[in-house]
Coordinates of C-alpha atoms in Angstrom, one line a residue:
M706 CA -4.1 32.1 -16.8
A707 CA -1.9 29.2 -17.8
Y708 CA -3.3 25.7 -17.4
D709 CA -1.2 23.1 -15.6
F710 CA -0.9 19.9 -17.7
S711 CA 1.3 18.0 -15.1
K712 CA -1.7 16.0 -13.7
L713 CA -2.7 14.9 -17.2
D714 CA 1.0 14.1 -18.1
S715 CA 1.4 12.0 -15.0
S716 CA -1.9 10.2 -15.6
I717 CA -0.8 9.3 -19.2
K718 CA 2.6 8.1 -17.8
E719 CA 0.8 5.9 -15.2
T720 CA -1.4 4.4 -17.9
E721 CA 1.7 3.5 -20.0
E722 CA 3.4 2.0 -17.0
W723 CA 0.3 0.0 -16.2
L724 CA 0.2 -1.4 -19.7
Q725 CA 3.9 -2.3 -19.6
K726 CA 3.3 -4.2 -16.4
E727 CA 0.3 -6.0 -17.8
F728 CA 2.3 -6.9 -20.9
M729 CA 5.1 -8.4 -18.7
G730 CA 2.5 -10.8 -17.3
I731 CA 1.7 -12.1 -20.8
R732 CA 4.0 -15.1 -21.3
T733 CA 5.7 -15.3 -24.6
G734 CA 7.6 -18.5 -24.4
R735 CA 10.7 -16.7 -23.0
A736 CA 11.5 -17.0 -19.4
A737 CA 11.2 -13.7 -17.5
P738 CA 11.3 -13.4 -13.7
A739 CA 8.6 -10.8 -13.9
L740 CA 6.1 -13.6 -14.8
L741 CA 6.3 -14.8 -11.2
D742 CA 5.8 -11.4 -9.6
N743 CA 2.1 -11.9 -9.0
I744 CA 2.4 -15.3 -7.5
R745 CA 2.0 -15.5 -3.7
V746 CA 3.6 -18.4 -1.8
D747 CA 2.5 -19.6 1.6
A748 CA 5.6 -19.1 3.7
Y749 CA 5.3 -19.6 7.5
G750 CA 1.5 -19.0 7.4
T751 CA 1.8 -15.7 5.4
M752 CA 1.3 -15.2 1.7
S753 CA 4.6 -13.7 0.4
Q754 CA 5.8 -12.6 -3.0
M755 CA 8.2 -15.0 -4.8
N756 CA 11.1 -12.6 -4.7
A757 CA 10.7 -12.2 -0.9
I758 CA 11.4 -15.8 -0.2
G759 CA 14.2 -16.6 -2.7
S760 CA 16.1 -15.5 -5.7
V761 CA 14.5 -15.9 -9.2
T762 CA 17.0 -16.2 -12.0
V763 CA 16.9 -17.0 -15.7
E764 CA 18.7 -20.3 -16.3
D765 CA 18.2 -20.3 -20.1
A766 CA 15.8 -18.8 -22.7
R767 CA 12.9 -21.0 -21.5
T768 CA 13.8 -21.9 -17.8
L769 CA 13.6 -20.0 -14.6
R770 CA 15.3 -21.1 -11.4
I771 CA 14.0 -20.2 -8.0
I772 CA 16.4 -20.8 -5.1
P773 CA 14.6 -20.3 -1.8
W774 CA 16.5 -19.0 1.2
D775 CA 14.8 -21.6 3.2
K776 CA 14.9 -25.0 1.5
S777 CA 11.8 -26.1 3.4
L778 CA 9.7 -23.8 1.2
V779 CA 10.4 -25.7 -2.0
K780 CA 7.1 -27.6 -1.9
S781 CA 5.1 -24.4 -1.1
I782 CA 6.8 -22.6 -4.1
E783 CA 6.1 -25.6 -6.4
K784 CA 2.4 -25.6 -5.3
A785 CA 2.0 -21.9 -5.7
I786 CA 3.3 -21.9 -9.3
T787 CA 1.2 -25.0 -10.1
D788 CA -1.9 -23.3 -8.6
A789 CA -1.3 -20.1 -10.6
D790 CA -1.9 -22.2 -13.8
L791 CA 0.6 -20.4 -16.0
G792 CA 0.9 -23.3 -18.4
V793 CA 4.5 -24.0 -17.3
G794 CA 6.3 -27.1 -16.2
V795 CA 7.4 -27.1 -12.6
G796 CA 10.0 -29.4 -11.0
S797 CA 12.0 -29.3 -7.8
D798 CA 15.5 -30.7 -6.9
D799 CA 17.9 -30.2 -4.0
Q800 CA 18.7 -26.7 -5.2
G801 CA 15.2 -25.3 -5.5
V802 CA 12.5 -25.1 -8.1
R803 CA 12.9 -25.1 -11.9
V804 CA 10.1 -23.6 -14.1
N805 CA 10.1 -24.6 -17.7
F806 CA 8.3 -22.6 -20.3
P807 CA 7.0 -24.8 -23.2
E808 CA 7.0 -23.6 -26.8
L809 CA 3.9 -21.7 -27.7
T810 CA 1.4 -23.2 -30.1
A811 CA -0.1 -21.1 -32.9
E812 CA -3.5 -21.3 -31.1
R813 CA -1.9 -20.0 -27.8
R814 CA -0.1 -17.2 -29.7
T815 CA -3.4 -16.1 -31.2
M816 CA -5.0 -16.1 -27.8
L817 CA -2.1 -14.1 -26.2
I818 CA -2.3 -11.5 -29.0
K819 CA -6.0 -11.2 -28.4
L820 CA -5.3 -10.7 -24.6
A821 CA -2.6 -8.1 -25.4
K822 CA -5.1 -6.2 -27.6
E823 CA -7.7 -6.3 -24.8
K824 CA -5.2 -4.8 -22.3
M825 CA -4.3 -2.2 -24.8
E826 CA -8.0 -1.2 -25.3
Q827 CA -8.3 -0.9 -21.5
A828 CA -5.4 1.5 -21.5
R829 CA -7.0 3.5 -24.4
V830 CA -10.2 3.8 -22.5
T831 CA -8.3 5.0 -19.5
L832 CA -6.6 7.7 -21.6
R833 CA -10.0 8.8 -22.9
G834 CA -11.1 9.2 -19.3
H835 CA -8.1 11.3 -18.5
R836 CA -8.9 13.5 -21.6
T837 CA -12.5 13.9 -20.4
D838 CA -11.3 14.9 -16.9
A839 CA -8.8 17.4 -18.2
I840 CA -11.4 19.0 -20.6
K841 CA -14.0 19.2 -17.7
D842 CA -11.3 20.9 -15.6
I843 CA -10.5 23.4 -18.3
E844 CA -14.3 24.1 -18.8
S845 CA -14.8 24.6 -15.1
K846 CA -11.9 27.1 -14.9
E847 CA -13.5 28.9 -17.9
K848 CA -16.8 29.2 -16.0
E849 CA -15.0 30.5 -12.9
G850 CA -13.8 33.3 -15.2
G851 CA -10.1 32.4 -15.2
M852 CA -9.8 31.8 -19.0
G853 CA -11.0 33.2 -22.2
E854 CA -12.5 31.3 -25.1
D855 CA -9.3 31.3 -27.1
D856 CA -7.3 29.9 -24.2
V857 CA -9.9 27.2 -23.6
K858 CA -9.8 26.2 -27.3
R859 CA -5.9 26.2 -27.3
Y860 CA -5.8 24.1 -24.0
K861 CA -8.3 21.6 -25.4
E862 CA -6.2 21.2 -28.5
E863 CA -3.1 20.7 -26.3
V864 CA -4.9 18.1 -24.2
Q865 CA -5.8 16.2 -27.4
K866 CA -2.1 16.4 -28.6
R867 CA -0.9 14.9 -25.3
I868 CA -3.5 12.1 -25.5
D869 CA -2.6 11.4 -29.1
K870 CA 1.1 11.2 -28.1
G871 CA 0.1 8.8 -25.2
N872 CA -1.9 6.7 -27.7
E873 CA 1.1 6.5 -30.0
A874 CA 3.2 5.3 -27.0
L875 CA 0.6 2.6 -26.2
E876 CA 0.5 1.6 -29.8
A877 CA 4.3 1.2 -29.9
L878 CA 4.1 -1.0 -26.8
G879 CA 1.3 -3.1 -28.3
K880 CA 3.2 -3.6 -31.6
K881 CA 6.4 -4.6 -29.7
K882 CA 4.4 -7.2 -27.6
E883 CA 2.6 -8.6 -30.6
T884 CA 5.9 -9.0 -32.4
E885 CA 7.4 -10.7 -29.3
I886 CA 4.4 -13.1 -29.1
S887 CA 4.5 -13.9 -32.9
S888 CA 8.2 -14.7 -33.1

């Protein structure tokens, strides 16, 4: 009986995507619209995502421009960004809101690298959990009588190979982010 690794593979992929998303939220001194994705703005009594109430564009390397579709929301956008405490400068004008990203200090860079490593460790723990689940599933199928000892051993090795490959992908993401923060 062949073992289906698709669930494990999709779990590994989800973990990689989660880490990428978490890394997008770590500000590196460069302006990226993704940094504002988690900010909710009070628009007409409802908390809305930033991209739902206006366009977010990169003006230059350290500046984002938010142009709301309704100019009356400028103050709400400004307040939401200030309340999010991202460590950015916020200013408004007749066009919309401008978000300025200051240069990172050495202390802040060290703190961001530490945060990135914590996120990466969370992803590794998640992968270990996926490995444990897959191995338990293989062992339960063995107890049901669907697999022989040789198959179980081979499938466990294959699970480990896939987890190792997933860890390598996480490591590559981590190194890329650390380089981005350091430069």
